[in-house]
Structures are given as structure tokens and as C-alpha cells.
mmCIF file of C-alpha atoms in Angstrom:
data_model
loop_
_atom_site.group_PDB
_atom_site.id
_atom_site.type_symbol
_atom_site.label_atom_id
_atom_site.label_comp_id
_atom_site.label_asym_id
_atom_site.label_seq_id
_atom_site.Cartn_x
_atom_site.Cartn_y
_atom_site.Cartn_z
ATOM 1 C CA MET A 1 0.000 0.000 0.000
ATOM 2 C CA LYS A 2 1.200 3.453 -0.921
ATOM 3 C CA ARG A 3 1.159 6.203 1.602
ATOM 4 C CA SER A 4 0.185 9.732 0.555
ATOM 5 C CA ARG A 5 2.719 12.422 1.307
ATOM 6 C CA ARG A 6 0.167 15.196 1.090
ATOM 7 C CA PRO A 7 -0.702 16.878 4.404
ATOM 8 C CA SER A 8 -4.135 16.363 5.748
ATOM 9 C CA PRO A 9 -6.573 19.248 5.214
ATOM 10 C CA ALA A 10 -6.786 19.907 8.954
ATOM 11 C CA SER A 11 -3.021 20.315 9.409
ATOM 12 C CA VAL A 12 -2.620 23.227 6.917
ATOM 13 C CA PRO A 13 -4.535 25.850 8.987
ATOM 14 C CA LEU A 14 -2.751 24.665 12.130
ATOM 15 C CA ALA A 15 0.664 25.072 10.459
ATOM 16 C CA MET A 16 -0.251 28.595 9.236
ATOM 17 C CA LEU A 17 -1.396 29.620 12.719
ATOM 18 C CA LEU A 18 1.824 28.366 14.318
ATOM 19 C CA ALA A 19 3.976 30.087 11.672
ATOM 20 C CA SER A 20 2.270 33.443 12.210
ATOM 21 C CA LEU A 21 2.578 33.240 16.008
ATOM 22 C CA LEU A 22 6.193 32.116 16.071
ATOM 23 C CA ALA A 23 7.551 34.348 13.272
ATOM 24 C CA ALA A 24 10.144 36.901 14.342
ATOM 25 C CA PRO A 25 10.324 40.319 12.683
ATOM 26 C CA VAL A 26 12.894 40.509 9.911
ATOM 27 C CA SER A 27 14.571 43.721 8.820
ATOM 28 C CA ALA A 28 16.922 44.099 5.910
ATOM 29 C CA GLN A 29 19.080 46.806 7.527
ATOM 30 C CA ARG A 30 19.320 48.670 10.748
ATOM 31 C CA ALA A 31 18.451 52.387 10.754
ATOM 32 C CA VAL A 32 21.384 54.724 10.121
ATOM 33 C CA PRO A 33 21.207 58.294 11.450
ATOM 34 C CA ILE A 34 21.815 60.879 8.715
ATOM 35 C CA THR A 35 23.437 64.249 9.225
ATOM 36 C CA ASN A 36 23.242 67.082 6.742
ATOM 37 C CA ALA A 37 26.779 68.455 6.541
ATOM 38 C CA ASP A 38 25.787 71.232 4.104
ATOM 39 C CA GLU A 39 23.133 72.763 6.360
ATOM 40 C CA ARG A 40 24.638 72.690 9.838
ATOM 41 C CA GLY A 41 22.306 74.031 12.477
ATOM 42 C CA ARG A 42 19.648 75.226 10.030
ATOM 43 C CA VAL A 43 16.994 77.136 12.008
ATOM 44 C CA PRO A 44 13.841 78.595 10.361
ATOM 45 C CA TYR A 45 13.692 82.405 10.436
ATOM 46 C CA ASN A 46 10.725 84.736 9.868
ATOM 47 C CA LEU A 47 10.577 88.463 10.549
ATOM 48 C CA THR A 48 7.962 91.150 9.915
ATOM 49 C CA VAL A 49 8.873 94.840 10.022
ATOM 50 C CA GLU A 50 6.063 97.415 10.359
ATOM 51 C CA PHE A 51 6.497 101.104 9.566
ATOM 52 C CA SER A 52 4.743 104.298 8.455
ATOM 53 C CA THR A 53 5.914 107.738 7.340
ATOM 54 C CA SER A 54 6.094 108.683 11.020
ATOM 55 C CA GLY A 55 8.667 105.984 11.806
ATOM 56 C CA CYS A 56 9.273 102.416 12.880
ATOM 57 C CA LEU A 57 6.423 100.612 14.551
ATOM 58 C CA PHE A 58 7.658 97.028 15.022
ATOM 59 C CA ASN A 59 10.996 95.207 14.591
ATOM 60 C CA CYS A 60 12.901 98.109 13.036
ATOM 61 C CA SER A 61 15.205 100.954 14.019
ATOM 62 C CA ASN A 62 17.166 103.914 12.585
ATOM 63 C CA PHE A 63 14.184 105.188 10.574
ATOM 64 C CA ALA A 64 14.850 108.090 8.199
ATOM 65 C CA LEU A 65 12.449 109.741 5.714
ATOM 66 C CA PHE A 66 13.786 111.690 2.719
ATOM 67 C CA SER A 67 11.625 113.954 0.489
ATOM 68 C CA ASP A 68 8.461 112.191 1.714
ATOM 69 C CA THR A 69 9.215 109.363 -0.726
ATOM 70 C CA THR A 70 12.261 107.381 0.417
ATOM 71 C CA MET A 71 12.426 105.558 3.731
ATOM 72 C CA LEU A 72 15.486 103.879 5.203
ATOM 73 C CA PHE A 73 15.388 101.642 8.258
ATOM 74 C CA ASP A 74 17.119 98.622 9.726
ATOM 75 C CA ALA A 75 15.849 95.200 10.742
ATOM 76 C CA PRO A 76 17.323 93.495 13.835
ATOM 77 C CA ALA A 77 20.959 92.376 13.516
ATOM 78 C CA VAL A 78 21.779 88.762 12.677
ATOM 79 C CA PRO A 79 22.723 86.803 15.842
ATOM 80 C CA THR A 80 26.406 86.228 16.595
ATOM 81 C CA GLY A 81 27.761 83.046 15.027
ATOM 82 C CA LYS A 82 24.885 82.782 12.519
ATOM 83 C CA ARG A 83 24.309 83.686 8.863
ATOM 84 C CA LEU A 84 20.833 84.729 7.699
ATOM 85 C CA ILE A 85 19.769 83.247 4.352
ATOM 86 C CA VAL A 86 16.647 84.988 2.993
ATOM 87 C CA GLU A 87 14.482 82.914 0.619
ATOM 88 C CA TRP A 88 11.358 85.047 0.254
ATOM 89 C CA VAL A 89 10.100 88.596 0.779
ATOM 90 C CA SER A 90 6.521 89.832 0.992
ATOM 91 C CA ALA A 91 5.102 93.289 1.636
ATOM 92 C CA SER A 92 1.957 95.349 2.078
ATOM 93 C CA LEU A 93 2.451 98.916 0.868
ATOM 94 C CA PRO A 94 0.022 101.824 0.381
ATOM 95 C CA ALA A 95 -2.084 101.708 -2.784
ATOM 96 C CA SER A 96 -1.988 105.526 -3.062
ATOM 97 C CA SER A 97 1.595 105.321 -4.327
ATOM 98 C CA SER A 98 1.981 105.055 -8.099
ATOM 99 C CA ALA A 99 5.483 103.566 -7.855
ATOM 100 C CA ASN A 100 6.841 101.308 -5.146
ATOM 101 C CA SER A 101 10.226 99.679 -4.719
ATOM 102 C CA ILE A 102 11.857 97.667 -1.954
ATOM 103 C CA SER A 103 15.599 97.084 -1.592
ATOM 104 C CA PHE A 104 17.669 95.153 0.907
ATOM 105 C CA GLN A 105 21.081 96.823 0.980
ATOM 106 C CA SER A 106 24.521 95.879 2.262
ATOM 107 C CA SER A 107 24.955 99.394 3.693
ATOM 108 C CA ARG A 108 22.642 102.272 4.526
ATOM 109 C CA ILE A 109 22.425 104.614 1.534
ATOM 110 C CA ILE A 110 19.563 106.743 0.167
ATOM 111 C CA ALA A 111 20.289 105.872 -3.472
ATOM 112 C CA ASN A 112 19.180 102.503 -4.776
ATOM 113 C CA GLN A 113 22.740 101.183 -4.643
ATOM 114 C CA ARG A 114 24.530 98.321 -2.900
ATOM 115 C CA ALA A 115 21.349 96.303 -3.194
ATOM 116 C CA LEU A 116 21.551 92.628 -2.323
ATOM 117 C CA TRP A 117 17.974 92.229 -3.578
ATOM 118 C CA GLN A 118 15.358 94.642 -4.955
ATOM 119 C CA TYR A 119 11.776 94.506 -6.162
ATOM 120 C CA HIS A 120 9.940 96.993 -8.381
ATOM 121 C CA GLY A 121 6.689 95.170 -9.080
ATOM 122 C CA PRO A 122 4.145 94.044 -9.883
ATOM 123 C CA TYR A 123 2.114 94.817 -6.789
ATOM 124 C CA TYR A 124 -1.407 93.485 -6.453
ATOM 125 C CA GLY A 125 -4.300 95.499 -5.085
ATOM 126 C CA VAL A 126 -7.097 94.060 -3.007
ATOM 127 C CA SER A 127 -10.601 95.405 -3.496
ATOM 128 C CA GLY A 128 -11.797 97.456 -0.546
ATOM 129 C CA THR A 129 -8.340 98.054 0.974
ATOM 130 C CA ASP A 130 -5.763 100.819 0.807
ATOM 131 C CA LEU A 131 -2.869 98.402 0.342
ATOM 132 C CA ARG A 132 -0.999 96.692 -2.458
ATOM 133 C CA GLY A 133 0.697 93.405 -1.790
ATOM 134 C CA MET A 134 3.630 91.480 -3.201
ATOM 135 C CA SER A 135 5.399 88.221 -2.520
ATOM 136 C CA SER A 136 8.530 87.019 -4.250
ATOM 137 C CA GLY A 137 11.217 84.412 -3.980
ATOM 138 C CA ALA A 138 14.610 85.797 -3.056
ATOM 139 C CA PHE A 139 18.125 84.696 -2.292
ATOM 140 C CA PHE A 140 20.510 86.890 -0.340
ATOM 141 C CA SER A 141 22.295 86.701 2.984
ATOM 142 C CA TYR A 142 23.677 88.707 5.896
ATOM 143 C CA GLY A 143 26.568 87.548 8.080
ATOM 144 C CA PRO A 144 26.915 87.392 11.874
ATOM 145 C CA GLY A 145 26.188 90.756 13.506
ATOM 146 C CA GLU A 146 25.256 92.408 10.185
ATOM 147 C CA THR A 147 22.147 94.551 10.065
ATOM 148 C CA PRO A 148 19.689 94.152 7.180
ATOM 149 C CA HIS A 149 19.253 97.661 5.726
ATOM 150 C CA ILE A 150 15.889 98.227 4.030
ATOM 151 C CA ARG A 151 15.106 100.994 1.540
ATOM 152 C CA VAL A 152 11.495 101.662 0.494
ATOM 153 C CA TYR A 153 10.534 104.148 -2.210
ATOM 154 C CA LEU A 154 6.898 105.307 -2.405
ATOM 155 C CA THR A 155 5.371 108.195 -4.329
ATOM 156 C CA ALA A 156 2.493 110.177 -2.839
ATOM 157 C CA ALA A 157 2.194 108.067 0.275
ATOM 158 C CA SER A 158 1.068 109.477 3.597
ATOM 159 C CA GLY A 159 -0.926 108.307 6.572
ATOM 160 C CA PHE A 160 -0.372 104.588 6.064
ATOM 161 C CA LEU A 161 0.766 101.488 7.911
ATOM 162 C CA ALA A 162 2.959 99.141 5.873
ATOM 163 C CA SER A 163 4.872 95.941 6.479
ATOM 164 C CA ILE A 164 7.663 93.905 4.948
ATOM 165 C CA SER A 165 8.239 90.263 5.865
ATOM 166 C CA ILE A 166 11.219 88.050 5.177
ATOM 167 C CA GLY A 167 11.590 84.317 5.582
ATOM 168 C CA GLY A 168 14.458 81.934 5.356
ATOM 169 C CA TYR A 169 16.799 80.329 7.831
ATOM 170 C CA LEU A 170 19.822 80.853 10.037
ATOM 171 C CA ILE A 171 22.889 78.639 9.690
ATOM 172 C CA GLU A 172 26.001 78.380 11.815
ATOM 173 C CA GLU A 173 28.820 80.516 10.500
ATOM 174 C CA PRO A 174 32.069 78.523 10.380
#
């Protein structure tokens, strides 16, 4: 008589149950921590500066107004041991002005010179408001202890509240 080598129908579910209960987790590799050598100590950075023709209102200093059209002021200095990398700039400026420009300068100067980054438009109006807005990608930086100098040119602007925001990150300065 020949014996069958096939398992009995009742033993298959029992074998599957035992295999699932006794199986150990298997992993192909262990986790390896990754460090980003190019972006040491990268810390997000956002800053909003508020101003009017009467002076600085929030996060700015050294305000100066020339010919009722050109404003110069400084943002807070970059922390010691860090470099500020700016990736975007946005602003809300008065709609009464027919020409607007924003410059971030390496030194404080009334002329539109020594600009690390500048924007001349377009600006977008919002129905029912007295402001025009803009938002733009950017790429410029300030070193440890340096002060971001901001120059704003507006024509026919008075009695307004405006703001400029920057975003990016701080990195450790070697």
C-alpha cells in the first residue's frame, strides 16, 4: 500500500497559525542616522517689520524719511555666530503710491545702490483696501552681527501702515 505524502486538510490551517505566532520580525538593515553636513544648524527664520511715514512701529530701528518718498530703516541684527539666508520677501504697501520699490542693501544709503535684492513690481491690489501686496522668492544673505538695511521708495504716500516680511533660515557661520 502506498502512503500519501500530502498533508491532511486539517493540518494546513494549524501550520499557518503556528507560523504566524512564532515568526520573528525581519529587517533588511538597521536604521542609520543621517546628518546634513551642508546645512549645519539650520533654524527657520521669519521676521515682519512694520512702519509708516512717522517711523518704525515694530521690529525696526534707525528710521529716516527723505523727500516724503524714500524711507530707510534697519531690521534686527543677525545673531552672533549665525548667517541669515533669505528665501522670500513679501510686503503690504500703500495703494496711493503710483510707484513702489523695496531694496535690501549691504549698507545704509539713500540711493538705490549696494542692493543685495530689490523689487519693483508688480504689486497686487485688493478690493476694498488701501494696500498693495507682493510676494517674491529671493536669495541673499547677511553675516553674523550684520544689520539688514531696508530701503522703500513710495510716491504720494502718507498716513499709512505698511509691512515687509522676510523668511528663510539661520545657519552656523564657520
